[in-house]
PDB file of C-alpha atoms in Angstrom:
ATOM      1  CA  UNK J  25       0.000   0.000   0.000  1.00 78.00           C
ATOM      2  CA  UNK J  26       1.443   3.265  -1.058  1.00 88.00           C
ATOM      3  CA  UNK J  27       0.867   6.164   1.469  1.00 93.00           C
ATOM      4  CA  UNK J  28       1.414   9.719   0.577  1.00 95.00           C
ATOM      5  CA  UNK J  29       2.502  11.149   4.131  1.00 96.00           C
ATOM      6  CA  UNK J  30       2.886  14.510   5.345  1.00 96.00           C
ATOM      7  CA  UNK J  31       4.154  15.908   8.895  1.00 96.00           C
ATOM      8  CA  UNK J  32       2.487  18.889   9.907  1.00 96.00           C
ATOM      9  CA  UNK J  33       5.740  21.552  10.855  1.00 92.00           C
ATOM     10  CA  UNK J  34       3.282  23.612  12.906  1.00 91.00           C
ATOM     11  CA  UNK J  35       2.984  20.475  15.115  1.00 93.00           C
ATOM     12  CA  UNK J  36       4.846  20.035  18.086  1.00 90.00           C
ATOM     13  CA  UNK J  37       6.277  21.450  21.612  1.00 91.00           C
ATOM     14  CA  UNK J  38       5.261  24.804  21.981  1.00 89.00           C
ATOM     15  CA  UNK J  39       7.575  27.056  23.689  1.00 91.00           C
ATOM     16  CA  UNK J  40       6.749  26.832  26.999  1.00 93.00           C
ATOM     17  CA  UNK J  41       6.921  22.925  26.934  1.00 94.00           C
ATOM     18  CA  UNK J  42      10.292  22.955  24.722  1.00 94.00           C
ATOM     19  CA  UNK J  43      11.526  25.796  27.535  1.00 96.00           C
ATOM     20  CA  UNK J  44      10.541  23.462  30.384  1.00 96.00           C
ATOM     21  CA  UNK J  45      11.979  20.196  29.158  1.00 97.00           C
ATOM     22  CA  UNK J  46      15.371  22.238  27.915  1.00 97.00           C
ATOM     23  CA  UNK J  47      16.258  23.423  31.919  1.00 97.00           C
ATOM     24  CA  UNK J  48      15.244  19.440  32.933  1.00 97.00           C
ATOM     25  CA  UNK J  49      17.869  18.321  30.530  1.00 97.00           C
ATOM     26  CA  UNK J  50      20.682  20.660  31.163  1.00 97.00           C
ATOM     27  CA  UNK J  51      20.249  20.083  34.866  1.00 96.00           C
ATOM     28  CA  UNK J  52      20.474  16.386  34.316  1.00 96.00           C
ATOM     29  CA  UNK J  53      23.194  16.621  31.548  1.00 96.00           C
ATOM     30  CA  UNK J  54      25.348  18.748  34.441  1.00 96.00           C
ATOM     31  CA  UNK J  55      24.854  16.702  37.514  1.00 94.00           C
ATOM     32  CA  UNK J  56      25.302  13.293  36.075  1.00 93.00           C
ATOM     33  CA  UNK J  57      23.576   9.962  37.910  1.00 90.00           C
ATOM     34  CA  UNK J  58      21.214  12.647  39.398  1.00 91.00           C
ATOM     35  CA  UNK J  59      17.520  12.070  39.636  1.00 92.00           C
ATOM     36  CA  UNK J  60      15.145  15.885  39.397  1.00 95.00           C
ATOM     37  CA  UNK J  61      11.923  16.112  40.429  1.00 96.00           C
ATOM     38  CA  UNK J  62       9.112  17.427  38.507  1.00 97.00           C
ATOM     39  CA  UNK J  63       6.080  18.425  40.131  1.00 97.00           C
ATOM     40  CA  UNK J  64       3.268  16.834  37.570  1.00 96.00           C
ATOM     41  CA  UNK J  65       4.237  15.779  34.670  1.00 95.00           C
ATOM     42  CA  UNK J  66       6.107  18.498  32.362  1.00 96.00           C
ATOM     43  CA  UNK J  67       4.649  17.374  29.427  1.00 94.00           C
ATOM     44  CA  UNK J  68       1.477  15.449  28.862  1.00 91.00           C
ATOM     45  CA  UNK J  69       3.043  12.943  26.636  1.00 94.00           C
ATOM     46  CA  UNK J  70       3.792   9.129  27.543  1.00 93.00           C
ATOM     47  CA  UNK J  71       6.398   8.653  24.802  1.00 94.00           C
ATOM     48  CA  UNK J  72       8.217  11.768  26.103  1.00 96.00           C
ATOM     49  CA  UNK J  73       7.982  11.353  29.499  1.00 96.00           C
ATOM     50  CA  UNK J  74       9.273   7.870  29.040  1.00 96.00           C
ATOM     51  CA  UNK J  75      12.125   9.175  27.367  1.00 96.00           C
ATOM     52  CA  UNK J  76      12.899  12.183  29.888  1.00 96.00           C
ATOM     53  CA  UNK J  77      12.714   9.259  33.083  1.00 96.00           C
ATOM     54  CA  UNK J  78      15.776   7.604  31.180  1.00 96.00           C
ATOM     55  CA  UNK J  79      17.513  10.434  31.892  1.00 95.00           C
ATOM     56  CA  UNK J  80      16.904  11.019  35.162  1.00 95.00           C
ATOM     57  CA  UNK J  81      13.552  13.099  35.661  1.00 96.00           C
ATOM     58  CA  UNK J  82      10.924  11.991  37.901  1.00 96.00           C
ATOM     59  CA  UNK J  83       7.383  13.182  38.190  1.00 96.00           C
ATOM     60  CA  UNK J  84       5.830  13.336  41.669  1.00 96.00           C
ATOM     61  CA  UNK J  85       2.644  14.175  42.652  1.00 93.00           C
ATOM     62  CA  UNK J  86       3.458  16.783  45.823  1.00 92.00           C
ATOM     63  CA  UNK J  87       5.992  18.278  47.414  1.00 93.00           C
ATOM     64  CA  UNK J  88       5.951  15.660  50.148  1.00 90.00           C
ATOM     65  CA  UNK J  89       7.596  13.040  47.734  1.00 90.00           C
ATOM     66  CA  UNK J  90      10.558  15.395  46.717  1.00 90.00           C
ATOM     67  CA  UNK J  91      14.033  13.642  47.312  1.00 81.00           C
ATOM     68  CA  UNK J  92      17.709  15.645  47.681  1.00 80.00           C
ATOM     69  CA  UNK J  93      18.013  18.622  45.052  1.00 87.00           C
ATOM     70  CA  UNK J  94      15.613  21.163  43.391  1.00 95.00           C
ATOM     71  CA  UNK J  95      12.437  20.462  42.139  1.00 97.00           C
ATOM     72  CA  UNK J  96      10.695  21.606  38.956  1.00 98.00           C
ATOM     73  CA  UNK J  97       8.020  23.661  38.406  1.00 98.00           C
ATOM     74  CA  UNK J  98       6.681  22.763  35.095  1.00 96.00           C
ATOM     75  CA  UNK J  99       5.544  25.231  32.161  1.00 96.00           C
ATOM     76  CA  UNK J 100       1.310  24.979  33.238  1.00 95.00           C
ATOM     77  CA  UNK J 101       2.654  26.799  36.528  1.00 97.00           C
ATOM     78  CA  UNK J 102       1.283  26.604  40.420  1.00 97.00           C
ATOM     79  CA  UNK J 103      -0.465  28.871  42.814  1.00 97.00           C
ATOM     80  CA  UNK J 104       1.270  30.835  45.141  1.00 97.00           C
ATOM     81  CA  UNK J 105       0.641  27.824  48.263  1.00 96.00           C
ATOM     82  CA  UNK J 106       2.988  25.853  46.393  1.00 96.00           C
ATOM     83  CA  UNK J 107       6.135  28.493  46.314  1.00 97.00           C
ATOM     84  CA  UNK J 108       5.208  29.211  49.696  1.00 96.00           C
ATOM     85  CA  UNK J 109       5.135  25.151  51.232  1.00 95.00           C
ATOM     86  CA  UNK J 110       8.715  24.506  49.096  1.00 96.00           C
ATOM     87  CA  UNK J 111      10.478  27.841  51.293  1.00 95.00           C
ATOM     88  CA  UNK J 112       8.982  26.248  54.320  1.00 94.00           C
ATOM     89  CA  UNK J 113      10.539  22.884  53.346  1.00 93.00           C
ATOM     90  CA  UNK J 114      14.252  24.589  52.191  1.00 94.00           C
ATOM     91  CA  UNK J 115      13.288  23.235  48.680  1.00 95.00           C
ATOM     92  CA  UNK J 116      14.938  24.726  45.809  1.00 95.00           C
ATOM     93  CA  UNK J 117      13.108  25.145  42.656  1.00 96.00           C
ATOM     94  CA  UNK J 118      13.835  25.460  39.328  1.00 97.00           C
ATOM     95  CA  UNK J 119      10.423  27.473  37.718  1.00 98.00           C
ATOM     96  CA  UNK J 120       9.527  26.418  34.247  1.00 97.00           C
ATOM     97  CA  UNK J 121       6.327  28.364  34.065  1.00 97.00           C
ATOM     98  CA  UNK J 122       5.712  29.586  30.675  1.00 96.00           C
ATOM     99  CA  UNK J 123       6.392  33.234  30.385  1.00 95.00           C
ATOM    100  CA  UNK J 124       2.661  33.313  28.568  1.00 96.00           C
ATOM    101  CA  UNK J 125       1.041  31.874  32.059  1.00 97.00           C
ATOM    102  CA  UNK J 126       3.382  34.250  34.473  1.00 97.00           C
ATOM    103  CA  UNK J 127       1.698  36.745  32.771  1.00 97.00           C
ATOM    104  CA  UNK J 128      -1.707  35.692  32.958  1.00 98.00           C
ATOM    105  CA  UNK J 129      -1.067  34.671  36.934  1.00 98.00           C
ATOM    106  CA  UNK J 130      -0.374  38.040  37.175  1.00 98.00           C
ATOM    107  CA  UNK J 131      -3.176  39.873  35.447  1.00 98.00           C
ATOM    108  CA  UNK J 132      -5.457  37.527  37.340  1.00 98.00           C
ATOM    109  CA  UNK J 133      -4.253  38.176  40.898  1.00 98.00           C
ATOM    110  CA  UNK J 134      -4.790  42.129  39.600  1.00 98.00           C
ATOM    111  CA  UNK J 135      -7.779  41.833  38.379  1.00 98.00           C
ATOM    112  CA  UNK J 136      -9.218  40.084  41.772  1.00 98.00           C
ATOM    113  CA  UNK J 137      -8.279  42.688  43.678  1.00 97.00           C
ATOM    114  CA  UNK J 138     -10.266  45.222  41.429  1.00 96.00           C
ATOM    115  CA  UNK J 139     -13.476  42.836  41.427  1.00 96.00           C
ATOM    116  CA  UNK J 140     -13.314  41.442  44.790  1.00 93.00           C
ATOM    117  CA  UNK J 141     -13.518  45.413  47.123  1.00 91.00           C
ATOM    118  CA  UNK J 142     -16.330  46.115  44.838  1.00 93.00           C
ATOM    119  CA  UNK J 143     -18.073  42.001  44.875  1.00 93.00           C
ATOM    120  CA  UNK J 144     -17.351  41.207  41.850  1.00 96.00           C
ATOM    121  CA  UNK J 145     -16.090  37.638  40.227  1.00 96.00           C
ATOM    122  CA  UNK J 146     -13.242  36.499  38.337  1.00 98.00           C
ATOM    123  CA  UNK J 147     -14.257  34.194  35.704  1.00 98.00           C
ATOM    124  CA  UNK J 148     -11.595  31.563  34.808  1.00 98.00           C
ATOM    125  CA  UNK J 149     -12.817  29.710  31.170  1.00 98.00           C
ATOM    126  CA  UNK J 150     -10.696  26.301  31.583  1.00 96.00           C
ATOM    127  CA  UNK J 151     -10.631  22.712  32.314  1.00 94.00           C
ATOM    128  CA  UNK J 152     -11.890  22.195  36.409  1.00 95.00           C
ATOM    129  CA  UNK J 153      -8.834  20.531  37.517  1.00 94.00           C
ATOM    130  CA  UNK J 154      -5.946  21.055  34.811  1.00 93.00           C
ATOM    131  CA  UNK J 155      -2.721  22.217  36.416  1.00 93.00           C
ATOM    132  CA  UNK J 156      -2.918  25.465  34.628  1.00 96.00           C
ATOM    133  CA  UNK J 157      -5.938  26.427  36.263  1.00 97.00           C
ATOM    134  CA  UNK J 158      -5.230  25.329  39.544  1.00 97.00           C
ATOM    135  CA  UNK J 159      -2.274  27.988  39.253  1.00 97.00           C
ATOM    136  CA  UNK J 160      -4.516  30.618  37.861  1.00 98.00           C
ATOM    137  CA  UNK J 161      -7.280  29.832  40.436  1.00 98.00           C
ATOM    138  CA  UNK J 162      -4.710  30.093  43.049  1.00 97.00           C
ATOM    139  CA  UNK J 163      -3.947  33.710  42.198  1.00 98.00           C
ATOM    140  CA  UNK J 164      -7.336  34.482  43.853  1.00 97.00           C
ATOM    141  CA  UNK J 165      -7.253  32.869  46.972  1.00 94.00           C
ATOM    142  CA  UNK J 166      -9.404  30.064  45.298  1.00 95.00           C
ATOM    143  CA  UNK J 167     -12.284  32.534  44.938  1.00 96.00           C
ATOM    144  CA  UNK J 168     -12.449  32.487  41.223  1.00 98.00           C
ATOM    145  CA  UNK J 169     -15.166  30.597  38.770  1.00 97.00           C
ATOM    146  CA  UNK J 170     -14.145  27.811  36.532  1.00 98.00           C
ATOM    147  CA  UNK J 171     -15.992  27.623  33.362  1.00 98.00           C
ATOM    148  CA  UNK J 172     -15.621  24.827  30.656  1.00 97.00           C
ATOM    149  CA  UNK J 173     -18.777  24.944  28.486  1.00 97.00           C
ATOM    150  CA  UNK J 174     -21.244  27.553  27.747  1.00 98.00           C
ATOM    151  CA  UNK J 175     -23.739  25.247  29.081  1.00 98.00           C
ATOM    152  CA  UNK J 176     -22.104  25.614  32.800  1.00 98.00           C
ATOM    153  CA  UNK J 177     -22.181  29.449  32.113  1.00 98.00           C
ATOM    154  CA  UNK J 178     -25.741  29.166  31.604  1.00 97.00           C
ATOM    155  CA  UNK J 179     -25.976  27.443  34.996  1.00 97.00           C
ATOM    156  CA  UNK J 180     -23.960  29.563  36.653  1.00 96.00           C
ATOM    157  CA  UNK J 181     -25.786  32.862  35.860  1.00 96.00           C
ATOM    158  CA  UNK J 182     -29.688  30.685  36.489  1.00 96.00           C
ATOM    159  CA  UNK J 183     -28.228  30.036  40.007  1.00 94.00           C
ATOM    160  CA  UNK J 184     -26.756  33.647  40.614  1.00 93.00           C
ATOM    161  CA  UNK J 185     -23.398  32.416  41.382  1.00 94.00           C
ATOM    162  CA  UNK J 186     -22.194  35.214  39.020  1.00 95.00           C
ATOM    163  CA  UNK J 187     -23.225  38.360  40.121  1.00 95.00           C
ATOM    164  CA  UNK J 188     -24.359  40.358  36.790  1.00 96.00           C
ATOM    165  CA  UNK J 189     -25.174  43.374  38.819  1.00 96.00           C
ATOM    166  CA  UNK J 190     -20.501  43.661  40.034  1.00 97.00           C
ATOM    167  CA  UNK J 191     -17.447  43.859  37.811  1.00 97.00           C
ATOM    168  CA  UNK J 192     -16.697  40.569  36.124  1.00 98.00           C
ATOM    169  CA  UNK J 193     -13.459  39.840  34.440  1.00 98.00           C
ATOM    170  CA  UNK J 194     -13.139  36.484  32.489  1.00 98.00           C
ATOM    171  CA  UNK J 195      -9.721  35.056  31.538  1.00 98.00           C
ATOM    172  CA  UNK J 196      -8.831  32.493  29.172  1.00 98.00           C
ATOM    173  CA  UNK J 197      -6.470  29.282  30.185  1.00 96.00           C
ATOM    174  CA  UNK J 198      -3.836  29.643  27.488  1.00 94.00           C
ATOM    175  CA  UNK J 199      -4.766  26.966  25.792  1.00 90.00           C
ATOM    176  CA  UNK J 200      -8.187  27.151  25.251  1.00 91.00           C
ATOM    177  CA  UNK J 201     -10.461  26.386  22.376  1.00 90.00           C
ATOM    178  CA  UNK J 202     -10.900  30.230  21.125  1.00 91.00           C
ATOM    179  CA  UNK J 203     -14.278  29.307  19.366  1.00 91.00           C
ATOM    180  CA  UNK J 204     -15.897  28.368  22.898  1.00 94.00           C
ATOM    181  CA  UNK J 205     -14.352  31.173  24.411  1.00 96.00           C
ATOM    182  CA  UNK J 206     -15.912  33.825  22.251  1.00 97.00           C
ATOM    183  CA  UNK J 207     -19.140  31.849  22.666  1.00 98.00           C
ATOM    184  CA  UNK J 208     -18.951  32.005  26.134  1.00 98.00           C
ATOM    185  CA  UNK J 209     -18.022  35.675  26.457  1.00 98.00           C
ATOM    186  CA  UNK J 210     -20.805  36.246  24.104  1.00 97.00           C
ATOM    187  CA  UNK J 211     -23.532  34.485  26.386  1.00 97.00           C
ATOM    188  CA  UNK J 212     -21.824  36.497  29.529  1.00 97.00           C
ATOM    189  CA  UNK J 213     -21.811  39.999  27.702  1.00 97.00           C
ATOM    190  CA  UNK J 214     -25.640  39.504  26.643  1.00 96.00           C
ATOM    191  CA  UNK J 215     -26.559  38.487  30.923  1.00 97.00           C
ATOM    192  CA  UNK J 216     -24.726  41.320  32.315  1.00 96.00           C
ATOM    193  CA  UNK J 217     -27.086  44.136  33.692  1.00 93.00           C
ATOM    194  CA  UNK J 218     -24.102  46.759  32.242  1.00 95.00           C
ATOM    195  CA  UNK J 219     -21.876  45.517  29.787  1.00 92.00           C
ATOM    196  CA  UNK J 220     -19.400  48.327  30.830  1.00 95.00           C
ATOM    197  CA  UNK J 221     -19.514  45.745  34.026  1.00 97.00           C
ATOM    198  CA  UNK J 222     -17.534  43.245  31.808  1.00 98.00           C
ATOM    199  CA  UNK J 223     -13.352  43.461  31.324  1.00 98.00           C
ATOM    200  CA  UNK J 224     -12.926  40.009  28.711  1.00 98.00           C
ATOM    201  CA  UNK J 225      -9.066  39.356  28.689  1.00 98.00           C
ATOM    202  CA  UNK J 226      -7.753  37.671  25.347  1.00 94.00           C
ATOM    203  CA  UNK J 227      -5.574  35.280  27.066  1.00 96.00           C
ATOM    204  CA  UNK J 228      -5.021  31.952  24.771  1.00 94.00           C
ATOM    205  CA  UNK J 229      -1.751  31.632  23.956  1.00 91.00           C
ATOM    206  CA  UNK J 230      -1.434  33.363  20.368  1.00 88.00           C
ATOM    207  CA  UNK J 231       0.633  30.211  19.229  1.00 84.00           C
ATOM    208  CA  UNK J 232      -2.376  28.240  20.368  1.00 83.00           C
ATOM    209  CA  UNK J 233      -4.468  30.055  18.639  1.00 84.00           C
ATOM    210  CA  UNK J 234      -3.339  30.611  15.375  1.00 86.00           C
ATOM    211  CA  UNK J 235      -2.411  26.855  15.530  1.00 87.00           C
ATOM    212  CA  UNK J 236      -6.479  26.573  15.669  1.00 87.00           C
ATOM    213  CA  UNK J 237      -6.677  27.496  11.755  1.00 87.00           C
ATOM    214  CA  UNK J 238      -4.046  26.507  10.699  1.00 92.00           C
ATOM    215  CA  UNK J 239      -4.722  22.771  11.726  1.00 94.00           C
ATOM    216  CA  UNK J 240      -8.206  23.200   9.812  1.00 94.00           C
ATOM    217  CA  UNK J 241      -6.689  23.650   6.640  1.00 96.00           C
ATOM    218  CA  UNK J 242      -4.427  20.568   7.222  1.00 97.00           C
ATOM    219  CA  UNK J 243      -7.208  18.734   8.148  1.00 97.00           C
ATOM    220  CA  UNK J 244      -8.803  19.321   5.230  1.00 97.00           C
ATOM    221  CA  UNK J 245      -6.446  19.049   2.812  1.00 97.00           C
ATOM    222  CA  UNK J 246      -5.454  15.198   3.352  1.00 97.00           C
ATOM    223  CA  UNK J 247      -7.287  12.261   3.064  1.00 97.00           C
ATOM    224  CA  UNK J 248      -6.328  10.981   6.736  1.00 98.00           C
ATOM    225  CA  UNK J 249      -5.439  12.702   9.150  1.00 98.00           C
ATOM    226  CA  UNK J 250      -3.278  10.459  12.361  1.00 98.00           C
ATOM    227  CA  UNK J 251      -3.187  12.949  15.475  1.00 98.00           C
ATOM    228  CA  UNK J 252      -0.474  12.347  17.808  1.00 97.00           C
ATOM    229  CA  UNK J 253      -0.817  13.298  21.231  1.00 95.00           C
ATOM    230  CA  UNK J 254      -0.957  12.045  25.053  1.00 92.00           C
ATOM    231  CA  UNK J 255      -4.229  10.570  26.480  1.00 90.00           C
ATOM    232  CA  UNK J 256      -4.326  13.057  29.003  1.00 87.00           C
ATOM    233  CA  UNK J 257      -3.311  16.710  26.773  1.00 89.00           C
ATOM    234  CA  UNK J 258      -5.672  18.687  27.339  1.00 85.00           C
ATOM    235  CA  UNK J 259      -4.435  20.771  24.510  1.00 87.00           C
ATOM    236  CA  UNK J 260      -4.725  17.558  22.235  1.00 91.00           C
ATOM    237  CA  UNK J 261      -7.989  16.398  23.042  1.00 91.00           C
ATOM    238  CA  UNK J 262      -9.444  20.014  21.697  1.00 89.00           C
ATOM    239  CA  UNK J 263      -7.031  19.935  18.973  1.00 93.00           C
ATOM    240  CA  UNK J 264      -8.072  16.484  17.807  1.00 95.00           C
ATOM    241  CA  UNK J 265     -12.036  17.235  18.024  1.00 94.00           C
ATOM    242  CA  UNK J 266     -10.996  20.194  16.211  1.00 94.00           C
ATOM    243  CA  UNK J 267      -9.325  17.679  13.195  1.00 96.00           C
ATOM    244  CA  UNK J 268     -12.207  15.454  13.518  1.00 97.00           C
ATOM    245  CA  UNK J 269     -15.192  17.972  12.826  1.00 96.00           C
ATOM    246  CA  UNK J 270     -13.561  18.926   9.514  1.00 97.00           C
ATOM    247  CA  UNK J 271     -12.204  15.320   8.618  1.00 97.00           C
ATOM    248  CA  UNK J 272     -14.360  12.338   9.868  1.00 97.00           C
ATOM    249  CA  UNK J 273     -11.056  10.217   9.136  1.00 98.00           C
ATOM    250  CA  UNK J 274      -9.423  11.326  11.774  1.00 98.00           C
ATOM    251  CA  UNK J 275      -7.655   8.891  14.452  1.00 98.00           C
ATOM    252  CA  UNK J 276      -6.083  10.032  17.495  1.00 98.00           C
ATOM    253  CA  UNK J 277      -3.179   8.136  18.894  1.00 97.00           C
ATOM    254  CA  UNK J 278      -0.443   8.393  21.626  1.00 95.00           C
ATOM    255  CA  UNK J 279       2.205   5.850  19.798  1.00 94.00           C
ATOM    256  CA  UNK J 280       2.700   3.889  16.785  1.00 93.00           C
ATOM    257  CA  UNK J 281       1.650   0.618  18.314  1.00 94.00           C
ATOM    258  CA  UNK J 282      -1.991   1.779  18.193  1.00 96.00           C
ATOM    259  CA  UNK J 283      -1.970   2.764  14.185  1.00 95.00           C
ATOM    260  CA  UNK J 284      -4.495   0.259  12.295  1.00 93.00           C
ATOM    261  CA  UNK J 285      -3.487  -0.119   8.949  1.00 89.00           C
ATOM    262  CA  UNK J 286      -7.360  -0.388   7.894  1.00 92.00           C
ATOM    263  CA  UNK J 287      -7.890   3.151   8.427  1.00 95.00           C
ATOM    264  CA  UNK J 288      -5.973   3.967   4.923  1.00 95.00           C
ATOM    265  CA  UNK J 289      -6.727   3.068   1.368  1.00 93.00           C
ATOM    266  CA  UNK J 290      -4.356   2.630  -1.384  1.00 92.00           C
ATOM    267  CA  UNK J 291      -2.799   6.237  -2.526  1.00 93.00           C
ATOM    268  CA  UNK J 292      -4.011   8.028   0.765  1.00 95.00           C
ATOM    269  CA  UNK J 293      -2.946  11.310   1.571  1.00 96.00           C
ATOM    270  CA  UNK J 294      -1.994  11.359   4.813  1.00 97.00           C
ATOM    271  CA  UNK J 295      -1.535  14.109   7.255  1.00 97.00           C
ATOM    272  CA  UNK J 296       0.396  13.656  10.515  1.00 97.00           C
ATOM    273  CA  UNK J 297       0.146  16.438  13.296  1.00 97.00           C
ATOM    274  CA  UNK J 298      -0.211  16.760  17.282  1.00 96.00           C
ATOM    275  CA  UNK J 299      -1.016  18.923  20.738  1.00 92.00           C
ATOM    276  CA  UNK J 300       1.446  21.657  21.579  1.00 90.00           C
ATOM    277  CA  UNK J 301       2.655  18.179  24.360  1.00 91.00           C
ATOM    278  CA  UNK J 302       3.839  16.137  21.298  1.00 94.00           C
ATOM    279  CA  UNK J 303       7.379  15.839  20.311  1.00 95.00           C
ATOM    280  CA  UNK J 304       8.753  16.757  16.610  1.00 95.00           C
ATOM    281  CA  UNK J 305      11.067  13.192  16.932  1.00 95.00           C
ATOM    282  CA  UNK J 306       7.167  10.968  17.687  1.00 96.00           C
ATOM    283  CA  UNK J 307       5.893  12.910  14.562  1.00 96.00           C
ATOM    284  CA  UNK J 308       8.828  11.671  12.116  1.00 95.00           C
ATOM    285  CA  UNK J 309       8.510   8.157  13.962  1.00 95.00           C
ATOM    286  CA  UNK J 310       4.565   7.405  13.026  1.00 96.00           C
ATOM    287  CA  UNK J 311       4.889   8.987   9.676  1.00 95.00           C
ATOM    288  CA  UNK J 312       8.272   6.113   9.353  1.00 94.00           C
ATOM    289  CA  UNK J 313       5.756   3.753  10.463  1.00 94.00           C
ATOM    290  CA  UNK J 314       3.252   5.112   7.902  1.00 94.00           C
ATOM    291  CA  UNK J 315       5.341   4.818   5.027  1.00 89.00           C
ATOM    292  CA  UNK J 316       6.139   1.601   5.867  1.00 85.00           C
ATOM    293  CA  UNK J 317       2.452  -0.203   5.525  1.00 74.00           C
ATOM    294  CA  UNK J 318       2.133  -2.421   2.327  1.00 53.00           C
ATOM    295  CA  UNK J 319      -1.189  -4.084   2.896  1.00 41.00           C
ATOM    296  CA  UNK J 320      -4.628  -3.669   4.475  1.00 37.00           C
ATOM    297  CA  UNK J 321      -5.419  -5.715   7.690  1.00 32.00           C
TER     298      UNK J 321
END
């Protein structure tokens, strides 16, 4: 079976993940036989992490389970409990935190203490429970509102939790799906009593969302498209729905061992791309794999 295959060269680490992973490996490269820490997991990305923990990283879960040495604050960030429990502890750390999310931390603990003297509500749109958000949450004393889907919005605003009547300001995680995020500050701008009430912050990361058309056209333009990502990228899963709802042969995978050579036909066009989590070197590996199917199962 001949394949025509093409890697998407938008795909791949963005720079806050290829920043992060860069400081793990020149620590490790210049203290030899040395494990680091990472608190979380610096990438979402089984294939990657697999090949960082050969070098020496290790992902823990809390500060608890930190051995001898620094530990790493990855590029999604924390809230200001965690810098505060590793001085209490005489941990070093070595911050990662995207320069994109610093930012944002920042603009959000400002923006709380405009809204919150006057009763107002920091809106956070975001995935309840991604480690971004729990950094930008943090920023408000864990005051602030997730959102995910204009649906909870609308729920939100039926049981008053939002207060039309104060200030709201609504922030983006940086990774967001843009298209729900207009929605959503669309449904919010139309409840408020006074729209002057409303501050909307354009906070996705612009590599994130330019990456949003661009992965459109791709889609479209090949036959099949194979996403690459890790099961638990938050980034990839709206990436991949994203593929899917502009080419119904679409097929999401985290490594080569789970590409079906029944999802291709004879002369296929095929498109290989990923989450801002997936490494350029898995990319070239599933489209070697690709190229390398003769027959249909």
């Amino acid at each position: 079976m001949n394949l025509k295959i093409e890697i998407d060269h938008r795909s791949g680490f963005c720079g806050g993940v290829i920043r992060a992973i860069g400081q793990a490996e020149s620590y490790l490269e210049a203290h030899p036989g040395s494990t680091l820490c990472s608190l979380g997991a610096i990438v979402h990305n089984e294939e990657e992490l697999s090949r960082l923990s050969q070098k020496g990283l290790r992902t823990i879960d809390n500060l608890s389970k930190a051995t001898e040495g620094p530990v790493l604050i990855r590029a999604h960030g924390e809230p200001p409990t965690t810098y505060k429990l590793a001085e209490e502890r005489n941990i070093e750390i070595i911050d990662c935190t995207c320069p994109v999310v610093l930012k944002l931390q920042k603009s959000i603990r400002e923006a709380y203490a405009r809204v919150s003297e006057k009763g107002g509500r920091v809106v956070i749109f975001g995935r309840i429970g991604h480690a971004e958000v729990l950094g930008l949450v943090g920023q408000t004393a864990a005051d602030a509102i997730v959102i995910e889907t204009p649906a909870m919005l609308l729920h939100a605003l039926d049981c008053e939790v939002i207060d039309v009547t104060a200030p709201v300001e609504i922030f983006s995680q940086t990774t967001g799906d843009p298209a729900t995020f207009a929605e959503i500050c669309r449904i919010l701008r139309g409840a408020m009593k006074d729209e002057s009430l409303l501050n909307v912050h354009n906070t996705i990361c612009a590599q994130v969302s330019s990456r949003h058309s661009q992965l459109s056209e791709f889609a479209m333009s090949h036959d099949v498209i194979v996403f690459v990502s890790g099961k638990f990228s938050s980034n990839g899963s709206v990436l991949f729905n994203l593929c899917q709802s502009v080419n119904p042969r679409c097929h999401r995978i985290s490594s080569e061992a789970e590409i079906q050579a029944s999802w291709f036909k004879d002369g296929d066009n095929v498109g290989v791309c990923g989450a801002t989590s997936t490494p350029k070197w898995l990319l070239e590996k599933i489209a070697v794999v690709l190229g390398s199917f003769k027959t249909v199962s």
